[in-house]
Coordinates of C-alpha atoms and ligand atoms in Angstrom, one line a residue:
M1 CA 5.9 5.9 2.8
C2 CA 8.1 7.8 6.4
G3 CA 7.6 5.1 9.6
I4 CA 6.9 6.4 13.3
L5 CA 8.2 4.6 16.0
G6 CA 7.9 5.7 19.7
I7 CA 8.6 3.4 22.9
L8 CA 8.9 4.5 26.1
S9 CA 9.7 2.2 28.4
S10 CA 9.1 1.5 32.8
Q11 CA 12.4 -0.5 33.2
S12 CA 15.6 1.5 33.3
V13 CA 17.5 -2.0 32.2
A14 CA 16.3 -1.3 29.4
E15 CA 19.0 2.0 28.6
K16 CA 21.4 0.1 26.0
L17 CA 18.4 -1.7 24.8
L18 CA 15.9 0.5 24.1
P19 CA 18.0 2.4 21.3
E20 CA 18.0 -1.3 19.5
K21 CA 14.8 -1.8 19.9
L22 CA 14.1 1.7 18.1
L23 CA 16.2 -0.2 15.1
E24 CA 14.8 -3.2 15.4
G25 CA 11.1 -1.7 15.5
L26 CA 12.0 0.6 12.1
S27 CA 13.2 -2.5 10.6
R28 CA 10.4 -3.5 10.5
L29 CA 8.7 -0.6 8.4
E30 CA 11.0 -0.5 5.8
Y31 CA 8.9 -2.2 3.6
R32 CA 6.4 1.7 3.5
G33 CA 9.7 2.8 1.5
Y34 CA 12.4 5.7 2.9
D35 CA 15.2 7.3 2.1
S36 CA 16.8 8.3 5.2
A37 CA 16.7 6.9 9.5
G38 CA 17.2 8.3 12.6
I39 CA 16.8 7.8 16.2
A40 CA 16.3 10.0 19.5
T41 CA 16.4 9.5 23.1
V42 CA 15.9 11.9 26.1
H43 CA 19.2 11.0 28.6
D44 CA 21.1 12.9 31.3
A45 CA 19.4 15.9 30.0
Q46 CA 19.6 15.7 27.6
I47 CA 18.1 15.1 23.8
D48 CA 20.8 12.6 22.4
R49 CA 19.8 11.4 17.9
R50 CA 21.7 9.7 15.5
R51 CA 20.4 9.9 12.3
A52 CA 21.9 8.4 7.8
A53 CA 21.1 9.2 4.4
G54 CA 20.2 6.2 3.1
K55 CA 18.9 1.9 4.1
L56 CA 19.0 1.6 7.8
K57 CA 21.7 -0.6 7.7
N58 CA 23.6 3.1 7.7
L59 CA 22.2 4.4 11.4
K60 CA 22.8 1.0 12.5
A61 CA 26.3 1.6 11.6
L62 CA 26.4 5.3 13.3
V63 CA 24.4 4.0 16.9
N64 CA 27.4 0.7 17.0
D65 CA 30.4 3.1 16.8
N66 CA 28.7 5.9 18.7
P67 CA 25.6 4.3 21.5
L68 CA 22.6 6.0 22.7
K69 CA 21.1 5.7 25.8
G70 CA 17.3 5.8 27.6
T71 CA 14.2 4.8 28.8
I72 CA 11.5 6.4 25.8
G73 CA 13.1 7.7 22.3
I74 CA 11.7 8.8 19.0
G75 CA 12.7 7.1 15.4
H76 CA 11.7 7.7 12.0
T77 CA 12.2 6.5 8.6
R78 CA 12.4 9.3 5.4
W79 CA 10.6 9.1 2.6
A80 CA 11.6 12.4 1.5
T81 CA 9.3 15.6 0.5
H82 CA 10.8 18.5 1.2
G83 CA 14.6 19.1 0.5
A84 CA 17.1 16.0 0.2
A85 CA 17.2 13.0 1.5
N86 CA 20.2 13.4 3.7
I87 CA 21.9 13.4 6.8
T88 CA 20.5 17.2 7.8
N89 CA 16.6 16.2 6.4
A90 CA 16.5 12.9 8.0
H91 CA 14.1 12.5 11.3
P92 CA 14.5 12.9 14.1
H93 CA 14.5 17.1 14.1
S94 CA 15.5 18.4 17.1
S95 CA 16.2 22.1 19.0
P96 CA 17.8 21.8 22.6
D97 CA 14.3 21.4 23.8
V98 CA 12.2 19.1 21.9
A99 CA 12.7 16.5 19.5
V100 CA 10.3 15.7 16.7
V101 CA 8.8 12.9 13.8
H102 CA 6.9 13.9 11.5
N103 CA 4.4 11.9 8.3
G104 CA 2.8 13.9 6.4
I105 CA 3.0 17.7 5.4
I106 CA 2.9 21.1 6.6
E107 CA 1.0 22.7 4.0
N108 CA 1.7 26.4 5.4
F109 CA 5.2 25.2 6.4
S110 CA 6.5 27.8 4.5
V111 CA 4.7 31.0 5.8
L112 CA 4.9 29.6 9.3
K113 CA 8.6 29.4 9.1
Q114 CA 9.2 33.3 8.0
S115 CA 7.2 33.9 10.9
L116 CA 9.6 31.7 13.3
Q117 CA 13.0 33.5 11.1
A118 CA 11.2 37.1 11.6
K119 CA 11.6 36.3 15.7
G120 CA 15.7 35.0 15.1
V121 CA 14.8 31.0 14.8
T122 CA 17.2 29.5 12.2
F123 CA 16.6 26.5 10.9
E124 CA 18.8 23.4 9.6
S125 CA 16.9 22.0 7.7
E126 CA 15.3 22.2 4.3
T127 CA 12.7 19.9 5.7
D128 CA 8.6 21.3 6.8
T129 CA 9.1 18.9 9.6
E130 CA 11.9 21.2 11.5
V131 CA 8.7 24.1 12.0
V132 CA 7.2 21.8 13.9
V133 CA 10.1 22.0 16.6
H134 CA 10.3 25.6 16.4
L135 CA 6.6 26.5 17.6
I136 CA 6.5 23.5 20.2
T137 CA 10.5 25.3 21.5
D138 CA 8.3 28.8 20.7
F139 CA 5.3 28.1 23.7
L140 CA 7.5 26.4 25.9
K141 CA 9.5 29.5 26.1
N142 CA 6.3 30.9 26.7
K143 CA 6.0 28.8 29.9
L144 CA 2.7 26.2 28.7
S145 CA 2.7 23.2 29.5
P146 CA 4.2 20.0 26.9
L147 CA 0.1 18.8 25.9
H148 CA -0.8 22.7 25.5
A149 CA 2.7 23.4 23.6
V150 CA 1.5 20.8 21.7
Q151 CA -1.8 21.9 21.4
Q152 CA -1.4 25.2 20.7
T153 CA 1.3 24.3 17.2
L154 CA -1.9 22.0 16.6
Q155 CA -4.6 25.3 16.1
Q156 CA -1.2 26.6 13.5
L157 CA -0.4 24.1 12.1
Q158 CA -2.2 22.9 8.2
G159 CA -2.1 19.7 5.8
A160 CA -2.4 16.4 6.8
F161 CA 0.2 14.3 9.2
A162 CA 0.9 12.2 12.0
L163 CA 3.8 13.8 14.7
V164 CA 5.3 12.3 18.2
I165 CA 7.6 14.2 20.0
L166 CA 9.9 13.9 23.2
F167 CA 10.4 16.7 25.5
R168 CA 14.7 17.2 27.1
D169 CA 12.7 18.9 31.4
Y170 CA 10.0 15.8 30.2
P171 CA 12.3 12.8 30.1
N172 CA 9.8 10.2 31.3
L173 CA 6.8 12.0 29.0
M174 CA 6.3 10.7 25.1
I175 CA 3.3 13.4 23.1
A176 CA 1.2 11.9 19.9
T177 CA -1.0 13.2 17.4
R178 CA -2.7 12.4 14.4
R179 CA -4.3 14.2 11.5
G180 CA -5.3 12.8 7.8
S181 CA -2.2 9.8 9.0
P182 CA -2.6 7.1 11.1
L183 CA -1.0 7.1 14.9
V184 CA -1.5 3.6 17.0
V185 CA -0.6 3.3 20.9
G186 CA 0.3 0.0 22.0
C187 CA 0.9 -1.1 25.1
H188 CA 2.4 -4.3 26.8
Q189 CA 3.0 -4.9 31.1
D190 CA 6.4 -2.2 30.8
E191 CA 6.0 -0.8 27.9
L192 CA 4.4 1.4 25.5
F193 CA 4.0 2.6 21.6
V194 CA 3.5 4.5 19.3
A195 CA 3.5 3.5 15.3
S196 CA 3.0 5.1 12.2
D197 CA 1.5 1.0 11.5
A198 CA 0.0 -1.9 13.1
L199 CA 3.2 -4.3 12.1
A200 CA 5.3 -3.0 13.6
L201 CA 4.9 -3.1 16.8
V202 CA 3.9 -7.8 16.3
G203 CA 5.2 -9.1 19.4
W204 CA 5.6 -6.6 21.6
A205 CA 2.5 -4.9 22.1
R206 CA -0.7 -6.7 23.4
Q207 CA -2.9 -4.1 23.0
L208 CA -3.6 -1.3 20.4
C209 CA -5.0 1.5 20.5
Y210 CA -5.8 3.6 17.0
L211 CA -6.4 7.2 17.8
D212 CA -9.1 9.6 16.1
E213 CA -7.8 12.0 13.8
G214 CA -6.9 15.0 15.7
D215 CA -6.3 13.0 18.7
V216 CA -3.7 14.3 20.9
A217 CA -2.0 11.1 23.1
V218 CA 0.4 11.7 26.5
L219 CA 1.7 8.9 27.1
E220 CA 4.0 9.1 30.6
K221 CA 5.7 7.1 33.7
T222 CA 4.8 8.3 36.5
E223 CA 5.7 6.9 40.4
T224 CA 2.8 4.2 40.3
G225 CA 3.6 3.2 36.4
L226 CA 3.0 3.6 32.9
S227 CA -0.4 5.6 31.3
T228 CA -1.8 6.9 29.1
H229 CA -4.5 9.5 28.1
L230 CA -6.2 10.7 24.9
Y231 CA -7.6 14.4 23.7
N232 CA -9.5 14.6 21.3
S233 CA -9.3 17.8 18.8
D234 CA -11.5 20.6 20.7
A235 CA -8.5 19.2 23.6
R236 CA -11.1 17.6 25.7
P237 CA -10.3 13.7 27.5
V238 CA -11.8 11.2 25.5
E239 CA -11.5 7.2 25.6
R240 CA -11.2 4.5 22.6
T241 CA -11.1 1.4 22.8
W242 CA -8.5 -0.9 23.6
R243 CA -8.2 -3.8 21.3
P244 CA -6.1 -7.4 21.4
S245 CA -3.2 -7.6 17.9
Q246 CA -4.5 -9.4 15.8
L247 CA -1.3 -9.9 13.6
S248 CA 0.6 -13.0 14.2
A249 CA 5.2 -12.5 13.8
A250 CA 4.6 -15.3 10.8
A251 CA 3.3 -12.0 8.9
V252 CA 6.8 -9.7 9.4
T253 CA 9.4 -12.4 8.1
K254 CA 9.9 -13.9 5.2
A255 CA 10.0 -17.4 5.7
D256 CA 12.2 -19.6 3.8
Y257 CA 11.5 -17.3 0.6
S258 CA 14.1 -15.1 -0.6
H259 CA 11.9 -11.9 -0.4
F260 CA 8.1 -10.9 1.1
M261 CA 7.2 -11.0 -2.6
L262 CA 8.0 -14.1 -3.6
K263 CA 5.7 -15.3 -0.3
E264 CA 3.3 -13.0 -1.0
I265 CA 2.5 -14.1 -4.4
F266 CA 2.4 -18.0 -3.0
E267 CA -0.3 -16.8 -0.9
Q268 CA -2.5 -16.4 -2.5
P269 CA -3.9 -19.8 -3.3
A270 CA -4.9 -19.5 0.5
V271 CA -5.8 -15.7 0.4
L272 CA -8.3 -16.8 -2.2
S273 CA -9.2 -20.5 -0.3
D274 CA -10.0 -17.7 2.7
S275 CA -11.8 -15.2 0.6
I276 CA -14.3 -17.1 -1.4
Q277 CA -14.8 -18.9 1.8
S278 CA -15.8 -15.8 2.7
L279 CA -18.7 -15.6 0.0
I280 CA -20.0 -19.0 -0.2
G281 CA -18.4 -21.1 2.0
A282 CA -16.5 -24.6 2.3
E283 CA -19.0 -26.1 0.7
G284 CA -21.4 -23.1 -0.4
T285 CA -23.2 -22.6 -4.0
T286 CA -24.3 -19.0 -3.3
I287 CA -22.6 -15.6 -2.4
D288 CA -23.4 -14.7 0.5
L289 CA -22.5 -10.6 2.5
P290 CA -24.7 -10.7 5.1
D291 CA -22.7 -7.5 6.3
L292 CA -23.1 -5.3 2.9
K293 CA -26.6 -3.0 4.2
L294 CA -26.7 -1.7 0.6
D295 CA -30.2 -1.9 -1.7
P296 CA -28.8 -3.2 -5.4
G297 CA -32.1 -1.8 -6.3
L298 CA -31.4 1.8 -5.5
I299 CA -27.9 1.2 -7.1
A300 CA -27.7 3.3 -10.7
Q301 CA -24.0 2.8 -11.3
V302 CA -20.1 2.1 -9.3
F303 CA -17.9 4.9 -9.9
I304 CA -14.3 2.8 -8.7
I305 CA -12.0 5.2 -7.0
A306 CA -8.5 4.4 -6.2
C307 CA -4.3 4.9 -7.8
G308 CA -2.0 1.7 -9.0
T309 CA -2.5 -1.7 -8.8
S310 CA -5.8 -0.5 -7.2
Y311 CA -7.1 1.3 -10.2
Y312 CA -6.2 -1.5 -12.3
A313 CA -8.5 -4.3 -10.6
G314 CA -11.1 -1.7 -10.8
L315 CA -10.4 -2.1 -14.8
V316 CA -11.2 -5.6 -14.1
A317 CA -14.7 -4.8 -12.0
K318 CA -15.7 -2.9 -15.3
Y319 CA -15.9 -5.6 -17.0
W320 CA -17.2 -8.2 -14.9
F321 CA -19.7 -5.3 -14.1
E322 CA -21.0 -4.3 -17.2
K323 CA -20.7 -7.7 -19.6
Y324 CA -21.9 -9.9 -16.5
F325 CA -24.4 -8.0 -14.3
Q326 CA -25.3 -5.2 -16.0
V327 CA -24.2 -3.4 -13.7
P328 CA -22.8 0.1 -16.0
T329 CA -19.6 0.8 -14.0
Q330 CA -17.1 4.4 -13.8
V331 CA -13.2 3.9 -13.6
E332 CA -11.5 6.6 -12.4
I333 CA -8.0 7.8 -10.8
A334 CA -8.3 8.7 -7.3
S335 CA -6.3 12.2 -8.2
E336 CA -8.0 13.3 -11.3
F337 CA -11.7 12.6 -9.3
R338 CA -10.3 14.5 -7.1
Y339 CA -9.9 17.3 -9.4
R340 CA -12.3 17.8 -12.4
Q341 CA -14.7 18.7 -10.3
P342 CA -16.7 15.5 -11.1
C343 CA -20.9 15.3 -11.4
L344 CA -21.6 12.9 -8.4
D345 CA -24.8 11.3 -8.7
K346 CA -27.1 9.8 -5.1
K347 CA -27.8 7.0 -7.3
A348 CA -24.4 5.5 -8.3
L349 CA -22.5 3.9 -5.5
Y350 CA -19.2 5.7 -5.1
L351 CA -16.2 2.5 -4.0
F352 CA -12.9 3.4 -3.2
L353 CA -10.4 0.6 -3.6
S354 CA -7.5 0.9 -1.8
Q355 CA -5.1 -1.8 -0.6
S356 CA -3.5 0.2 2.7
G357 CA -6.3 2.0 2.8
E358 CA -4.4 5.5 3.2
T359 CA -3.6 6.2 0.1
I360 CA -3.9 10.6 -0.1
D361 CA -5.7 10.9 -3.3
T362 CA -8.2 7.5 -2.9
L363 CA -8.8 9.7 1.1
A364 CA -9.5 13.0 -1.0
A365 CA -12.3 11.6 -3.4
L366 CA -13.5 9.2 -0.2
S367 CA -13.9 12.8 1.9
L368 CA -15.1 15.1 -2.1
V369 CA -17.8 12.0 -2.2
K370 CA -19.3 11.9 1.6
Q371 CA -19.0 15.8 2.0
N372 CA -22.1 15.4 -1.4
N373 CA -24.1 12.7 0.9
C374 CA -23.2 10.1 -2.1
K375 CA -22.8 6.5 -0.9
T376 CA -19.8 5.0 -0.3
L377 CA -17.7 1.5 0.5
A378 CA -14.4 1.2 0.6
I379 CA -12.2 -2.4 -0.1
V380 CA -9.2 -2.0 2.0
N381 CA -6.7 -4.3 3.1
V382 CA -5.9 -2.8 6.5
P383 CA -9.0 -3.1 8.8
E384 CA -8.0 0.5 11.1
S385 CA -7.0 2.6 7.8
S386 CA -8.3 6.0 7.2
I387 CA -10.0 5.2 4.4
A388 CA -12.2 1.9 6.7
R389 CA -12.8 4.6 8.9
Q390 CA -14.2 7.5 6.6
S391 CA -16.4 5.1 4.2
D392 CA -19.5 4.8 5.1
Q393 CA -19.5 0.4 5.2
V394 CA -16.2 -2.0 4.3
F395 CA -16.0 -4.7 2.6
H396 CA -12.5 -6.3 4.2
T397 CA -9.9 -7.9 2.0
L398 CA -8.2 -11.3 3.1
A399 CA -5.2 -11.3 2.0
G400 CA -3.4 -10.3 5.5
P401 CA -0.4 -7.6 5.8
E402 CA 1.4 -7.2 2.4
I403 CA 5.0 -6.4 3.0
G404 CA 6.9 -6.4 -0.4
V405 CA 6.0 -3.0 -2.3
A406 CA 4.7 -3.9 -5.1
S407 CA 1.7 -5.3 -5.0
T408 CA 0.4 -9.1 -5.0
K409 CA -2.0 -10.7 -3.0
A410 CA -4.2 -7.8 -1.7
F411 CA -4.7 -7.3 -6.1
T412 CA -5.7 -10.6 -6.3
A413 CA -7.9 -10.6 -2.8
Q414 CA -9.7 -7.1 -3.4
L415 CA -10.6 -9.2 -7.0
V416 CA -12.6 -11.9 -4.9
N417 CA -13.6 -9.1 -3.1
L418 CA -15.0 -6.9 -6.4
L419 CA -16.1 -10.1 -8.4
G420 CA -18.7 -10.8 -5.0
L421 CA -20.0 -7.4 -5.6
G422 CA -20.5 -7.3 -8.6
L423 CA -23.3 -10.6 -8.3
Y424 CA -24.3 -9.1 -4.7
L425 CA -25.7 -5.8 -6.9
K426 CA -26.7 -8.6 -9.1
G427 CA -28.4 -10.5 -7.0
D428 CA -26.7 -13.3 -8.9
H429 CA -26.8 -16.8 -7.4
N430 CA -24.5 -17.8 -10.1
Q431 CA -24.1 -21.8 -8.9
G432 CA -21.7 -22.4 -12.1
L433 CA -19.9 -19.1 -10.9
C434 CA -19.3 -20.5 -7.5
Q435 CA -18.2 -23.5 -8.9
E436 CA -15.7 -22.0 -10.6
L437 CA -13.9 -19.7 -8.1
R438 CA -13.8 -23.2 -6.4
L439 CA -11.3 -24.6 -8.2
L440 CA -9.4 -21.3 -8.6
P441 CA -6.3 -21.9 -5.7
R442 CA -5.9 -25.2 -7.2
L443 CA -5.4 -23.4 -10.3
V444 CA -2.8 -21.2 -8.9
S445 CA -1.2 -23.6 -7.8
E446 CA -0.8 -24.9 -10.5
V447 CA 1.3 -22.4 -12.1
L448 CA 3.2 -21.5 -8.8
N449 CA 4.8 -25.0 -9.0
D450 CA 6.3 -24.2 -12.6
Q451 CA 8.8 -22.1 -11.1
S452 CA 11.4 -22.5 -13.5
T453 CA 9.4 -21.8 -16.5
Y454 CA 9.4 -18.2 -15.7
Q455 CA 13.1 -18.6 -14.7
H456 CA 14.0 -19.1 -18.2
V457 CA 11.4 -17.3 -19.6
S458 CA 11.9 -13.8 -17.9
L459 CA 15.6 -13.8 -19.4
K460 CA 13.2 -12.1 -22.5
L461 CA 13.0 -9.3 -20.5
A462 CA 15.1 -8.7 -18.1
H463 CA 18.1 -8.5 -21.1
A464 CA 15.0 -5.6 -22.8
Q465 CA 15.0 -2.3 -22.0
H466 CA 11.3 -1.9 -23.1
A467 CA 8.8 -4.4 -23.4
L468 CA 4.9 -4.4 -24.1
Y469 CA 2.2 -6.2 -22.5
L470 CA -1.0 -6.9 -24.8
G471 CA -4.7 -8.5 -23.5
R472 CA -8.5 -7.9 -24.3
G473 CA -11.3 -8.2 -22.5
L474 CA -10.7 -8.8 -19.2
Q475 CA -6.8 -9.3 -20.2
Y476 CA -6.0 -5.5 -20.7
P477 CA -6.4 -5.0 -17.1
I478 CA -4.0 -7.2 -16.6
A479 CA -1.7 -6.2 -19.3
L480 CA -1.7 -3.5 -17.4
E481 CA -1.1 -4.9 -14.0
G482 CA 2.0 -7.1 -15.2
A483 CA 3.8 -4.1 -17.6
L484 CA 3.4 -2.6 -14.0
K485 CA 5.2 -4.8 -12.5
L486 CA 8.1 -5.1 -14.8
K487 CA 8.8 -1.2 -14.1
E488 CA 8.3 -1.1 -10.7
L489 CA 10.7 -4.5 -9.7
S490 CA 12.8 -4.0 -13.2
Y491 CA 13.2 -0.4 -14.2
I492 CA 12.6 -1.7 -17.6
H493 CA 10.4 0.1 -19.0
A494 CA 7.3 -0.9 -19.8
E495 CA 3.4 -0.1 -21.4
G496 CA 0.5 -2.5 -21.3
Y497 CA -1.9 -1.8 -24.6
A498 CA -5.4 -3.0 -25.0
A499 CA -4.1 -4.9 -27.8
G500 CA -6.7 -3.6 -30.9
E501 CA -4.5 -0.5 -30.2
L502 CA -1.4 -1.9 -31.3
K503 CA -1.7 -0.3 -35.0
H504 CA -3.3 3.2 -33.7
G505 CA 0.5 3.8 -32.8
P506 CA 2.0 1.1 -30.0
I507 CA 3.2 -1.1 -33.2
A508 CA 6.3 1.8 -34.5
L509 CA 8.1 0.1 -31.5
I510 CA 8.5 -3.5 -32.4
D511 CA 11.7 -4.1 -33.9
G512 CA 13.4 -7.2 -32.9
Q513 CA 14.5 -6.3 -29.8
M514 CA 11.3 -5.7 -27.8
P515 CA 10.1 -8.2 -26.3
V516 CA 6.1 -8.3 -26.2
V517 CA 4.2 -10.8 -23.6
V518 CA 1.2 -11.6 -24.8
L519 CA -1.7 -12.2 -22.0
A520 CA -4.4 -14.9 -24.9
P521 CA -6.4 -17.3 -22.5
Y522 CA -8.6 -19.7 -25.5
D523 CA -11.8 -17.6 -24.7
E524 CA -14.2 -15.2 -26.8
W525 CA -11.1 -12.9 -27.5
F526 CA -8.6 -15.3 -28.3
E527 CA -8.1 -15.3 -32.1
K528 CA -8.5 -11.7 -32.9
T529 CA -5.3 -11.6 -30.2
L530 CA -3.6 -14.2 -31.7
S531 CA -3.5 -11.9 -35.3
N532 CA -2.0 -9.3 -33.2
M533 CA 0.0 -11.8 -32.0
Q534 CA 1.5 -12.4 -35.4
E535 CA 1.4 -9.1 -36.0
V536 CA 4.5 -8.4 -34.4
L537 CA 6.1 -11.0 -34.9
A538 CA 5.8 -10.4 -38.0
R539 CA 8.0 -7.6 -37.2
N540 CA 10.5 -10.3 -35.6
A541 CA 9.1 -9.0 -31.9
Q542 CA 11.2 -11.1 -28.9
V543 CA 7.2 -12.7 -27.9
I544 CA 6.5 -14.0 -25.4
I545 CA 2.5 -15.7 -25.2
L546 CA 1.1 -16.7 -22.0
T547 CA -2.2 -18.8 -23.2
D548 CA -3.4 -22.4 -22.1
E549 CA -3.5 -26.1 -24.2
I550 CA -6.5 -25.9 -26.3
G551 CA -4.4 -21.7 -27.3
A552 CA -1.6 -23.6 -27.3
E553 CA -2.4 -25.8 -30.1
H554 CA -3.5 -22.9 -32.4
V555 CA -0.5 -21.5 -32.2
H556 CA 1.4 -24.5 -32.9
R557 CA -1.6 -25.2 -36.0
Q558 CA -1.4 -21.0 -37.5
V559 CA 1.7 -19.4 -36.1
T560 CA 4.5 -20.8 -38.8
N561 CA 6.9 -17.6 -37.5
K562 CA 7.6 -19.3 -34.3
S563 CA 12.1 -18.5 -34.4
T564 CA 11.5 -15.4 -31.6
L565 CA 8.3 -17.2 -29.7
E566 CA 8.3 -18.3 -26.5
M567 CA 5.1 -20.4 -24.4
I568 CA 4.0 -20.1 -21.0
I569 CA 0.2 -22.6 -20.9
L570 CA -1.4 -21.7 -18.2
P571 CA -4.4 -24.6 -16.1
K572 CA -7.7 -23.8 -18.1
V573 CA -9.9 -22.0 -17.1
A574 CA -13.4 -20.1 -17.2
S575 CA -12.6 -16.5 -19.0
F576 CA -14.9 -14.7 -16.3
T577 CA -11.6 -16.3 -13.5
S578 CA -8.6 -15.9 -16.3
P579 CA -7.9 -12.9 -14.7
F580 CA -7.0 -14.5 -11.3
V581 CA -4.4 -17.3 -13.1
Y582 CA -2.9 -15.0 -15.4
T583 CA -2.1 -12.2 -12.9
V584 CA 0.0 -15.1 -10.8
A585 CA 1.5 -15.8 -13.9
V586 CA 2.6 -12.0 -14.8
Q587 CA 3.7 -11.6 -11.5
L588 CA 6.6 -14.3 -11.7
L589 CA 7.4 -13.0 -15.2
A590 CA 8.4 -9.2 -13.6
Y591 CA 9.8 -11.4 -10.4
Y592 CA 12.0 -13.1 -12.0
A593 CA 12.8 -10.6 -14.7
A594 CA 13.7 -8.2 -11.4
L595 CA 16.1 -11.0 -9.8
H596 CA 17.8 -11.6 -12.2
K597 CA 18.6 -7.9 -12.8
G598 CA 19.4 -7.6 -9.6
T599 CA 17.3 -5.0 -7.8
D600 CA 15.8 -3.9 -5.2
I601 CA 12.7 -6.6 -5.2
D602 CA 11.2 -5.5 -1.9
Q603 CA 11.8 -1.2 -1.7
P604 CA 12.4 -0.9 -5.4
R605 CA 13.6 2.7 -5.8
N606 CA 12.6 5.6 -4.7
L607 CA 8.7 3.5 -4.2
A608 CA 6.6 3.4 -1.3
K609 CA 3.9 1.0 -0.1
S610 CA 1.1 3.8 1.5
V611 CA 1.4 6.8 -0.5
T612 CA 0.4 9.6 1.9
V613 CA 1.7 12.2 0.0
E614 CA -0.1 14.0 -3.3
Ligands
LIG1 C1 2.1 -1.5 -6.7 C2 1.5 -0.5 -6.5 C3 0.5 0.4 -6.3 C4 -0.6 0.5 -5.2 C5 -0.7 1.7 -5.4 C6 -2.3 2.5 -4.8 O1 2.6 -2.7 -7.1 O2 0.5 -1.6 -5.0 O3 0.9 1.3 -7.4 O4 -1.8 0.2 -6.1 O5 0.0 3.0 -4.1 O6 -2.1 1.9 -3.4 P1 -3.6 1.4 -1.7 O7 -4.0 0.6 -3.5 O8 -3.1 1.0 -0.9 O9 -4.0 2.7 -2.6

């Protein structure tokens, strides 16, 4: 969703360069999803800002035509919540004295707005952010210092937010604060930074310091150099840990790939290999999770709580945990779980799955479970994320930064961790399974070597208005994931169904125009899925079956009407680990369907990488 960047430079030569650097940093935050952008600096005793609706290229053109200067500046990419995605609502918001960028939501903004309006303040935007500008301005007029003005303002705000503030009369000062929305401060020789996502600072900040809940950071340039002072939510000075940045520049470039998503799909063999090795070692034959401090004997059941693609990873785990490990498992959509006053079980493990670690509904569900003193474990891909920090224990996925908005490698990395956790809970050192796992990077590479098939077959999807995905057992969640990937990337309406549900309604949708993607490895569910495929073929559906060589032989023998059938043959894989191989296949189908349609693959319309508002 929204992205924040602030830069304070000690070099006066950087006056013209700083706005360019702000724009470059904002381009690294584009992947989070946004629909307007802006930057502001303090220069010659004035706050100067440029804002534009739409993509960053519009803002760049504006800055090019009408440059701005400064050695201190803030920037923002906005994903509209309160008010349309236009220039007036774009950040930074400002008064003559103060400029503010904001992520998150000020929940009590309308009450605050009314009381400010009653004092004669006029508002120019529809945003919740503007109240922050006017509150701070008001406190400054009452002779409070910038730090006290911010601290007093914070006492009035409700909601989850991150803010960075510039002051006209303090051209060497920037204040940043967070509550429920992440912020990281970075430093390197002549510059201080603040950002909502450390990826914005790759190659710039050598040391990073993640702010704690309620922290206020004062970034300042004095005669002796640059300094950062931190205050906690009680306004007391605090020290926080600074760590070297671990992110590499390669993470924020597409290399030779046309899209980040394609690069990330192709990174999966390496991600799987690293993830599997971290569980079982290069030559190992048993699962080892030394960092997990859980007593499997004390866990009566598992609740998996997540949203979107992460929820589907949870559904795969439910099949694994119940069928193979006999661990009772419930999978819950976080936004529903938190509002239905769930009966919480002290003997259960509550497992929060989130690639970003910032999804607001998952985070709120975690707080609810923690307030009730139940056991929590998070599987996240962003080590310093809010969910990672708030959960009792964390089991990190090793996918590396994922830039494409549609999740690919983070999903398959979640699956590895879930499988590892299932084995741990079962206390099972299943050597056969370890061998199957070690085969996965090679099997996934085989799928990736067959790009032309996906390019060709996806044409069937690219020209459709609607599509269905069918699967049984472990392939049912992958059918849901395949349909989600197609709708996200190509804007084609797609639904995943348990193949057995077909006759209970969805079959009414089938006609000669409807593509149906059938996920059918040759496993215990194959024959039944094949019958469901026959039913849709009999109604002239445009079928794409994903299967293996044995499955293909059965199709050749049993299916007479093949005129509307396309077959994609995938490597033979154990039923248990088939979700990995079939996931990569549905990712490629969605990718190429979107490529044929010419949609914005890395940043699909209306979507955000990290969903920090409800
Ligand atoms: C879809 C996708 C989303 C996320 C969902 C939850 O490709 O990535 O459905 O899975 O928004 O996000 P996380 O996993 O960050 O909690």
